[in-house]
Short mmCIF file of C-alpha atoms in Angstrom, two decimals:
data_model
loop_
_atom_site.label_atom_id
_atom_site.label_comp_id
_atom_site.label_asym_id
_atom_site.label_seq_id
_atom_site.Cartn_x
_atom_site.Cartn_y
_atom_site.Cartn_z
CA UNK H 22 -204.67 177.75 -217.30
CA UNK H 23 -202.45 175.89 -220.63
CA UNK H 24 -200.49 178.55 -220.94
CA UNK H 25 -199.56 178.79 -217.84
CA UNK H 26 -198.39 175.25 -217.49
CA UNK H 27 -196.45 175.35 -220.31
CA UNK H 28 -194.87 178.66 -219.10
CA UNK H 29 -191.24 177.61 -218.71
CA UNK H 30 -189.74 178.31 -215.56
CA UNK H 31 -187.97 181.51 -214.98
CA UNK H 32 -185.01 180.30 -212.94
CA UNK H 33 -184.19 178.14 -216.13
CA UNK H 34 -183.59 181.38 -218.15
CA UNK H 35 -180.94 182.10 -215.19
CA UNK H 36 -179.60 178.47 -215.99
CA UNK H 37 -179.22 179.34 -219.67
CA UNK H 38 -177.95 183.41 -219.09
CA UNK H 39 -175.31 182.18 -216.53
CA UNK H 40 -174.14 179.29 -218.78
CA UNK H 41 -173.55 181.62 -221.51
CA UNK H 42 -171.23 183.62 -219.34
CA UNK H 43 -169.56 180.48 -217.74
CA UNK H 44 -169.28 179.72 -221.15
CA UNK H 45 -167.20 183.12 -222.53
CA UNK H 46 -165.62 183.64 -218.99
CA UNK H 47 -163.97 180.02 -218.48
CA UNK H 48 -163.07 179.40 -222.45
CA UNK H 49 -161.40 182.87 -221.98
CA UNK H 50 -159.83 181.93 -218.71
CA UNK H 51 -158.81 178.20 -219.67
CA UNK H 52 -158.19 178.22 -223.35
CA UNK H 53 -155.03 180.83 -222.66
CA UNK H 54 -153.25 177.97 -225.17
CA UNK H 55 -153.61 179.07 -228.05
CA UNK H 56 -152.29 182.31 -226.63
CA UNK H 57 -149.26 180.76 -225.83
CA UNK H 58 -147.04 180.74 -228.78
CA UNK H 59 -147.85 184.45 -230.60
CA UNK H 60 -147.67 186.40 -227.19
CA UNK H 61 -144.20 184.40 -226.29
CA UNK H 62 -142.51 185.28 -229.63
CA UNK H 63 -144.60 189.28 -229.30
CA UNK H 64 -143.14 189.45 -225.85
CA UNK H 65 -139.92 187.74 -226.21
CA UNK H 66 -141.13 185.35 -222.88
CA UNK H 67 -139.71 182.40 -222.08
CA UNK H 68 -141.89 179.01 -221.66
CA UNK H 69 -140.82 179.85 -217.90
CA UNK H 70 -141.91 183.30 -218.15
CA UNK H 71 -145.29 182.69 -219.88
CA UNK H 72 -146.03 179.96 -217.05
CA UNK H 73 -145.16 181.69 -214.20
CA UNK H 74 -147.71 184.70 -215.62
CA UNK H 75 -150.18 182.14 -216.24
CA UNK H 76 -149.59 180.44 -212.32
CA UNK H 77 -150.18 184.09 -211.45
CA UNK H 78 -152.91 184.78 -212.77
CA UNK H 79 -154.73 181.73 -211.54
CA UNK H 80 -153.88 182.58 -207.99
CA UNK H 81 -155.78 186.27 -208.48
CA UNK H 82 -158.31 184.03 -210.32
CA UNK H 83 -158.50 182.44 -207.02
CA UNK H 84 -158.32 185.52 -204.91
CA UNK H 85 -161.24 186.85 -206.96
CA UNK H 86 -163.51 184.05 -206.05
CA UNK H 87 -164.12 184.64 -202.29
CA UNK H 88 -163.46 188.48 -203.14
CA UNK H 89 -166.96 187.76 -204.98
CA UNK H 90 -168.46 185.78 -202.49
CA UNK H 91 -167.68 188.44 -199.97
CA UNK H 92 -169.22 190.97 -202.72
CA UNK H 93 -172.55 189.23 -203.13
CA UNK H 94 -173.42 189.43 -199.25
CA UNK H 95 -172.64 192.97 -199.70
CA UNK H 96 -174.94 193.69 -203.36
CA UNK H 97 -175.81 190.96 -205.24
CA UNK H 98 -175.17 189.31 -208.36
CA UNK H 99 -176.07 191.95 -210.79
CA UNK H 100 -173.48 194.22 -208.71
CA UNK H 101 -170.88 192.10 -209.05
CA UNK H 102 -170.94 190.40 -212.52
CA UNK H 103 -171.26 194.43 -213.65
CA UNK H 104 -168.11 194.92 -211.65
CA UNK H 105 -166.96 192.19 -212.85
CA UNK H 106 -167.53 193.60 -216.29
CA UNK H 107 -165.83 196.57 -216.47
CA UNK H 108 -162.60 195.45 -214.48
CA UNK H 109 -162.69 192.50 -217.72
CA UNK H 110 -162.84 195.33 -221.21
CA UNK H 111 -160.59 197.54 -219.41
CA UNK H 112 -158.22 194.83 -218.51
CA UNK H 113 -158.20 193.97 -221.66
CA UNK H 114 -157.46 196.54 -223.38
CA UNK H 115 -154.76 196.96 -220.96
CA UNK H 116 -153.59 194.08 -221.97
CA UNK H 117 -153.43 194.56 -226.10
CA UNK H 118 -151.11 197.60 -225.11
CA UNK H 119 -148.79 195.80 -223.06
CA UNK H 120 -145.42 196.69 -224.21
CA UNK H 121 -143.43 194.21 -221.48
CA UNK H 122 -143.42 191.24 -219.47
CA UNK H 123 -144.76 193.79 -215.65
CA UNK H 124 -147.38 195.22 -217.64
CA UNK H 125 -148.85 191.90 -219.04
CA UNK H 126 -148.79 190.28 -215.88
CA UNK H 127 -150.70 193.23 -214.32
CA UNK H 128 -153.20 193.79 -217.43
CA UNK H 129 -153.18 189.76 -217.93
CA UNK H 130 -152.21 187.74 -215.06
CA UNK H 131 -153.83 190.10 -212.31
CA UNK H 132 -156.70 192.61 -213.28
CA UNK H 133 -158.29 190.41 -216.03
CA UNK H 134 -157.91 187.01 -213.87
CA UNK H 135 -159.63 188.91 -211.00
CA UNK H 136 -162.46 190.38 -213.77
CA UNK H 137 -163.04 186.98 -215.19
CA UNK H 138 -163.42 185.90 -211.18
CA UNK H 139 -166.46 188.03 -210.76
CA UNK H 140 -167.71 186.06 -213.74
CA UNK H 141 -167.54 182.73 -212.91
CA UNK H 142 -169.42 180.32 -211.90
CA UNK H 143 -168.76 181.26 -207.66
CA UNK H 144 -170.76 184.78 -208.69
CA UNK H 145 -173.95 182.14 -210.67
CA UNK H 146 -174.36 178.95 -208.96
CA UNK H 147 -175.63 180.86 -205.58
CA UNK H 148 -178.78 182.77 -207.42
CA UNK H 149 -179.13 179.43 -208.79
CA UNK H 150 -178.70 177.13 -205.95
CA UNK H 151 -181.77 179.68 -204.67
CA UNK H 152 -183.51 179.18 -207.60
CA UNK H 153 -183.26 175.36 -207.77
CA UNK H 154 -183.91 173.03 -204.98
CA UNK H 155 -185.47 169.57 -206.04
CA UNK H 156 -183.37 170.00 -209.23
CA UNK H 157 -180.78 171.91 -208.07
CA UNK H 158 -177.36 169.06 -209.41
CA UNK H 159 -179.27 169.39 -212.95
CA UNK H 160 -179.38 173.06 -213.22
CA UNK H 161 -175.86 173.37 -211.63
CA UNK H 162 -174.82 170.59 -214.44
CA UNK H 163 -175.98 172.84 -217.01
CA UNK H 164 -173.73 175.27 -215.49
CA UNK H 165 -170.95 172.95 -215.95
CA UNK H 166 -171.82 172.51 -219.29
CA UNK H 167 -171.24 176.36 -220.11
CA UNK H 168 -167.82 175.93 -219.02
CA UNK H 169 -167.34 172.56 -220.82
CA UNK H 170 -168.66 174.74 -223.92
CA UNK H 171 -166.16 177.46 -223.48
CA UNK H 172 -163.27 174.65 -223.49
CA UNK H 173 -165.21 173.30 -226.74
CA UNK H 174 -165.51 176.51 -228.38
CA UNK H 175 -163.28 179.23 -227.27
CA UNK H 176 -160.24 176.56 -228.14
CA UNK H 177 -160.23 176.17 -231.69
CA UNK H 178 -162.10 179.65 -231.89
CA UNK H 179 -159.66 181.48 -230.63
CA UNK H 180 -157.08 179.16 -232.83
CA UNK H 181 -158.67 180.53 -236.02
CA UNK H 182 -158.96 183.82 -234.82
CA UNK H 183 -155.47 184.10 -233.63
CA UNK H 184 -154.82 183.39 -237.19
CA UNK H 185 -157.01 185.56 -238.90
CA UNK H 186 -156.42 188.79 -237.07
CA UNK H 187 -153.73 187.95 -234.17
CA UNK H 188 -153.38 188.14 -230.87
CA UNK H 189 -154.40 191.73 -230.12
CA UNK H 190 -157.46 191.87 -232.12
CA UNK H 191 -158.99 188.66 -230.84
CA UNK H 192 -159.12 189.71 -227.30
CA UNK H 193 -160.36 192.97 -228.41
CA UNK H 194 -164.12 191.12 -230.21
CA UNK H 195 -163.50 188.63 -226.94
CA UNK H 196 -164.38 191.98 -224.82
CA UNK H 197 -167.06 193.43 -227.11
CA UNK H 198 -168.70 189.94 -227.32
CA UNK H 199 -168.60 189.50 -223.09
CA UNK H 200 -170.21 193.27 -223.45
CA UNK H 201 -172.90 192.06 -225.35
CA UNK H 202 -173.56 189.11 -223.36
CA UNK H 203 -173.22 190.10 -220.02
CA UNK H 204 -174.70 193.66 -219.48
CA UNK H 205 -178.68 192.99 -220.51
CA UNK H 206 -177.81 189.40 -218.95
CA UNK H 207 -177.07 191.28 -215.36
CA UNK H 208 -179.65 193.68 -216.11
CA UNK H 209 -182.74 192.11 -217.40
CA UNK H 210 -182.16 188.47 -215.89
CA UNK H 211 -180.36 188.25 -212.42
CA UNK H 212 -183.42 188.57 -210.03
CA UNK H 213 -182.74 187.42 -206.67
CA UNK H 214 -186.03 187.65 -204.83
CA UNK H 215 -187.27 183.71 -205.61
CA UNK H 216 -191.25 183.20 -205.88
CA UNK H 217 -192.27 180.91 -203.32
CA UNK H 218 -193.17 178.67 -205.57
CA UNK H 219 -189.95 177.75 -206.74
CA UNK H 220 -188.54 174.41 -207.47
CA UNK H 221 -188.74 172.17 -204.80
CA UNK H 222 -189.46 174.39 -202.08
CA UNK H 223 -191.16 173.21 -199.15
CA UNK H 224 -191.21 169.21 -198.80
CA UNK H 225 -190.84 168.78 -201.95
CA UNK H 226 -187.24 169.16 -201.69
CA UNK H 227 -186.59 168.00 -198.15
CA UNK H 228 -187.84 164.44 -199.93
CA UNK H 229 -184.86 164.50 -201.93
CA UNK H 230 -181.61 165.37 -199.58
CA UNK H 231 -181.07 166.15 -195.71
CA UNK H 232 -181.20 169.62 -195.05
CA UNK H 233 -178.35 171.82 -193.86
CA UNK H 234 -178.26 172.25 -190.47
CA UNK H 235 -179.43 175.36 -189.68
CA UNK H 236 -177.39 176.80 -187.00
CA UNK H 237 -174.45 176.05 -189.10
CA UNK H 238 -171.73 178.45 -189.24
CA UNK H 239 -168.58 179.01 -191.30
CA UNK H 240 -166.35 178.65 -188.44
CA UNK H 241 -168.27 175.25 -188.01
CA UNK H 242 -168.52 173.94 -191.55
CA UNK H 243 -164.32 174.92 -192.00
CA UNK H 244 -163.68 172.17 -188.87
CA UNK H 245 -165.11 169.31 -190.88
CA UNK H 246 -163.16 166.94 -192.34
CA UNK H 247 -165.69 166.73 -195.36
CA UNK H 248 -165.03 170.50 -196.30
CA UNK H 249 -161.64 169.53 -196.91
CA UNK H 250 -162.09 166.47 -199.11
CA UNK H 251 -163.62 168.46 -200.86
CA UNK H 252 -160.94 171.08 -201.70
CA UNK H 253 -159.03 168.66 -202.27
CA UNK H 254 -160.77 167.08 -205.30
CA UNK H 255 -160.98 171.01 -206.55
CA UNK H 256 -157.42 171.54 -206.17
CA UNK H 257 -157.09 168.31 -208.51
CA UNK H 258 -159.48 169.70 -210.52
CA UNK H 259 -157.63 172.90 -210.70
CA UNK H 260 -154.67 171.25 -211.22
CA UNK H 261 -154.89 169.60 -214.34
CA UNK H 262 -157.91 171.41 -215.80
CA UNK H 263 -155.53 174.12 -216.07
CA UNK H 264 -152.61 172.04 -217.20
CA UNK H 265 -154.77 170.94 -219.80
CA UNK H 266 -156.01 174.26 -220.79
CA UNK H 267 -152.57 175.84 -220.86
CA UNK H 268 -150.50 173.35 -222.10
CA UNK H 269 -152.25 170.74 -223.72
CA UNK H 270 -152.51 172.41 -227.39
CA UNK H 271 -148.63 172.91 -226.94
CA UNK H 272 -147.79 169.62 -225.49
CA UNK H 273 -149.71 167.99 -228.53
CA UNK H 274 -147.74 170.57 -230.53
CA UNK H 275 -144.44 169.31 -229.29
CA UNK H 276 -145.58 165.74 -229.43
CA UNK H 277 -145.61 166.75 -233.61
CA UNK H 278 -149.44 166.92 -234.22
CA UNK H 279 -150.65 170.22 -236.17
CA UNK H 280 -151.74 173.07 -233.88
CA UNK H 281 -155.50 172.77 -235.39
CA UNK H 282 -155.21 168.94 -234.96
CA UNK H 283 -154.07 169.97 -231.18
CA UNK H 284 -157.00 172.40 -230.83
CA UNK H 285 -159.04 170.14 -232.17
CA UNK H 286 -157.94 167.26 -229.70
CA UNK H 287 -158.37 169.75 -226.66
CA UNK H 288 -161.39 170.63 -228.07
CA UNK H 289 -163.42 167.12 -228.54
CA UNK H 290 -163.08 166.61 -224.81
CA UNK H 291 -165.30 169.73 -224.34
CA UNK H 292 -167.80 169.11 -226.98
CA UNK H 293 -167.71 165.64 -225.87
CA UNK H 294 -167.99 166.97 -222.43
CA UNK H 295 -171.59 168.81 -223.07
CA UNK H 296 -173.34 166.28 -223.68
CA UNK H 297 -171.75 163.89 -221.27
CA UNK H 298 -172.98 166.81 -218.66
CA UNK H 299 -175.83 167.07 -219.94
CA UNK H 300 -176.45 162.66 -219.38
CA UNK H 301 -175.26 163.34 -216.22
CA UNK H 302 -177.38 165.98 -214.74
CA UNK H 303 -180.73 164.07 -215.34
CA UNK H 304 -178.65 161.35 -212.84
CA UNK H 305 -177.35 164.37 -210.51
CA UNK H 306 -180.46 164.66 -208.45
CA UNK H 307 -181.38 160.38 -208.32
CA UNK H 308 -178.43 159.20 -207.44
CA UNK H 309 -175.87 159.94 -204.33
CA UNK H 310 -173.88 162.98 -205.47
CA UNK H 311 -170.53 161.81 -204.65
CA UNK H 312 -170.74 158.43 -206.70
CA UNK H 313 -170.76 160.61 -209.72
CA UNK H 314 -168.23 162.66 -208.54
CA UNK H 315 -165.82 159.94 -208.13
CA UNK H 316 -167.00 158.33 -211.13
CA UNK H 317 -165.96 162.02 -212.63
CA UNK H 318 -162.19 161.71 -211.45
CA UNK H 319 -161.50 158.34 -212.51
CA UNK H 320 -162.21 159.39 -216.31
CA UNK H 321 -160.31 161.95 -215.73
CA UNK H 322 -157.00 160.76 -214.39
CA UNK H 323 -157.12 157.67 -217.03
CA UNK H 324 -157.76 160.61 -219.22
CA UNK H 325 -154.18 162.21 -218.51
CA UNK H 326 -152.20 159.39 -218.78
CA UNK H 327 -154.11 158.57 -222.19
CA UNK H 328 -153.43 162.13 -223.92
CA UNK H 329 -149.84 162.42 -222.92
CA UNK H 330 -148.96 158.69 -224.47
CA UNK H 331 -151.18 159.44 -227.60
CA UNK H 332 -149.04 159.09 -230.66
CA UNK H 333 -150.82 159.33 -233.62
CA UNK H 334 -154.53 161.74 -234.89
CA UNK H 335 -156.46 158.76 -234.10
CA UNK H 336 -155.33 157.53 -230.77
CA UNK H 337 -155.80 161.34 -229.50
CA UNK H 338 -159.29 161.95 -230.97
CA UNK H 339 -160.30 158.54 -229.37
CA UNK H 340 -158.82 159.53 -225.76
CA UNK H 341 -160.49 163.11 -226.39
CA UNK H 342 -164.00 161.24 -227.15
CA UNK H 343 -164.14 158.94 -224.29
CA UNK H 344 -162.15 161.33 -222.01
CA UNK H 345 -164.90 164.02 -223.12
CA UNK H 346 -167.88 161.54 -221.92
CA UNK H 347 -167.54 162.17 -217.70
CA UNK H 348 -164.85 164.74 -217.99
CA UNK H 349 -167.32 167.67 -216.74
CA UNK H 350 -169.21 167.59 -213.55
CA UNK H 351 -166.62 167.68 -210.95
CA UNK H 352 -167.47 171.53 -210.07
CA UNK H 353 -171.31 171.40 -210.49
CA UNK H 354 -171.03 168.01 -207.76
CA UNK H 355 -168.60 169.59 -205.28
CA UNK H 356 -171.27 172.89 -205.63
CA UNK H 357 -174.33 170.94 -205.33
CA UNK H 358 -172.23 169.01 -202.21
CA UNK H 359 -170.88 171.67 -200.41
CA UNK H 360 -175.06 173.48 -201.02
CA UNK H 361 -176.17 170.86 -199.40
CA UNK H 362 -174.19 170.01 -196.76
CA UNK H 363 -173.38 173.28 -195.20
CA UNK H 364 -176.73 175.17 -196.74
CA UNK H 365 -177.21 177.69 -199.56
CA UNK H 366 -176.49 180.54 -197.11
CA UNK H 367 -173.00 179.54 -196.83
CA UNK H 368 -172.38 178.16 -200.36
CA UNK H 369 -171.09 181.20 -202.20
CA UNK H 370 -168.50 181.61 -199.49
CA UNK H 371 -167.56 178.37 -198.95
CA UNK H 372 -167.07 177.39 -202.75
CA UNK H 373 -165.08 180.86 -203.28
CA UNK H 374 -162.78 179.98 -200.52
CA UNK H 375 -162.73 176.30 -201.97
CA UNK H 376 -161.70 177.60 -204.77
CA UNK H 377 -159.21 179.64 -204.13
CA UNK H 378 -156.99 177.12 -201.54
CA UNK H 379 -157.94 174.25 -203.79
CA UNK H 380 -158.93 174.88 -207.57
CA UNK H 381 -156.84 178.18 -207.98
CA UNK H 382 -153.71 176.81 -205.96
CA UNK H 383 -153.74 173.25 -208.14
CA UNK H 384 -154.32 175.43 -211.11
CA UNK H 385 -151.42 177.76 -210.45
CA UNK H 386 -148.95 174.99 -209.36
CA UNK H 387 -150.25 172.84 -213.00
CA UNK H 388 -150.06 175.24 -215.37
CA UNK H 389 -146.21 176.43 -213.66
CA UNK H 390 -145.22 172.87 -213.66
CA UNK H 391 -146.30 172.45 -217.19
CA UNK H 392 -143.56 174.96 -218.83
CA UNK H 393 -141.42 174.64 -216.26
CA UNK H 394 -141.31 170.84 -215.96
CA UNK H 395 -140.63 170.87 -220.10
CA UNK H 396 -138.26 172.98 -220.24
CA UNK H 397 -135.85 171.49 -217.09
CA UNK H 398 -136.95 167.53 -218.45
CA UNK H 399 -137.81 168.17 -221.60
CA UNK H 400 -141.32 165.86 -221.51
CA UNK H 401 -144.82 166.28 -220.27
CA UNK H 402 -144.67 163.22 -218.70
CA UNK H 403 -144.09 164.75 -215.35
CA UNK H 404 -146.92 167.29 -215.36
CA UNK H 405 -149.94 165.19 -217.11
CA UNK H 406 -148.83 162.07 -214.92
CA UNK H 407 -148.82 164.21 -211.71
CA UNK H 408 -152.59 165.30 -212.67
CA UNK H 409 -153.65 161.82 -213.41
CA UNK H 410 -152.64 160.78 -210.25
CA UNK H 411 -154.17 163.64 -208.35
CA UNK H 412 -157.15 162.72 -210.00
CA UNK H 413 -157.34 159.35 -209.10
CA UNK H 414 -156.30 159.81 -205.57
CA UNK H 415 -159.73 162.38 -205.21
CA UNK H 416 -161.89 160.21 -206.47
CA UNK H 417 -160.83 157.99 -203.55
CA UNK H 418 -161.68 161.26 -201.27
CA UNK H 419 -165.10 161.66 -203.31
CA UNK H 420 -166.44 158.26 -202.31
CA UNK H 421 -166.01 158.83 -198.54
CA UNK H 422 -167.92 161.88 -198.40
CA UNK H 423 -170.72 161.50 -196.26
CA UNK H 424 -174.39 162.63 -197.12
CA UNK H 425 -175.39 164.49 -194.21
CA UNK H 426 -173.57 166.57 -191.70
CA UNK H 427 -175.07 166.86 -187.89
CA UNK H 428 -174.92 168.49 -184.82
CA UNK H 429 -174.21 166.74 -181.65
CA UNK H 430 -174.69 169.75 -179.82
CA UNK H 431 -174.20 173.75 -181.05
CA UNK H 432 -170.58 174.11 -180.95
CA UNK H 433 -169.85 170.33 -181.63
CA UNK H 434 -170.42 169.35 -185.35
CA UNK H 435 -169.40 166.07 -186.78
CA UNK H 436 -169.62 164.05 -190.02
CA UNK H 437 -171.89 160.90 -189.90
CA UNK H 438 -172.69 158.88 -193.10
CA UNK H 439 -176.54 158.88 -194.46
CA UNK H 440 -177.96 155.46 -194.44
CA UNK H 441 -181.08 156.27 -195.18
CA UNK H 442 -181.47 154.21 -198.26
CA UNK H 443 -181.96 156.08 -201.92
CA UNK H 444 -180.05 159.19 -200.28
#
């Protein structure tokens, strides 16, 4: 009896392995910064050309999101992960042997992006949400922690590896790591059948959050202003985070920071964000999620202004540390809010569309603007200030989100604020 009581709930094994997969996929997708200069030199690309390729990659990363959602409905998490792994490994080998801009665009920008989308939180958040109801916010925050760890760990590690063995061998090593992690996780850990005693099942979970309307359709969901507020927030998230991932290190190097100092400056954000997200995870199911989302966007917006105006190493590290305290969480809270309001049944496709329409369009614009703006105006102030302003606007959109959706009649969906205390 005691052993049964101490047994770890199986859903947490899914969260742990999913977090590691997201660490790798997010680290590779957002950790392009250290690759920028060596790829530009090797393939003779300009800053605008490499920025264009990265931007196209962000678009196809977004295209892969709803595609992953559709495949999840047709198959299951295991199949989608294995498909993503195969695409990633083939794309990495192709990228390594690319000799021109077109080949690099197709291998790295298009196919690798689609493969990484299949290994992203879009594929993994629905299975996590199935296994967790009462602690859904905490579980999704832990999944986000994997993404922050990817930014924190992969950026300096990739910088070190590229200096040690070159960018070609670094990509091949990362492909081998993907194979060793994703393959056994997909086969042995990812289970779709949730037992009846799953976390928060039944009445216990219902007391925490109001249930999503049972007769809600995808068309109904897309008509609600609430959904588009979440999409706008993800646009701001994608714009800023991918600007940072693509141009954070080059921007700091252009501001006369050493390469490793620049990488550590960006990496500190991710390191601190890991602990910040672990703290916020404890609050995610106790307070209104929109309040936490508001806080995350405010801190992130101010952080972008701090980064671009940092002039000394101590200023850079201080801004990175403070910004990292609440840097993460926008994806976790947006996903949790979507699950709460629209139900787990629609979560994969709604989350995938929100990522594509919002996050990845923002990511493409942010990645391109970072390179184009610097070449045209000779400064990073334009792009990083835009990221800060968008994040602050997203905070205002977040605080106005309702906490429940209701039907006035089967075809007339409207938003209303749930004024029940504590929800």
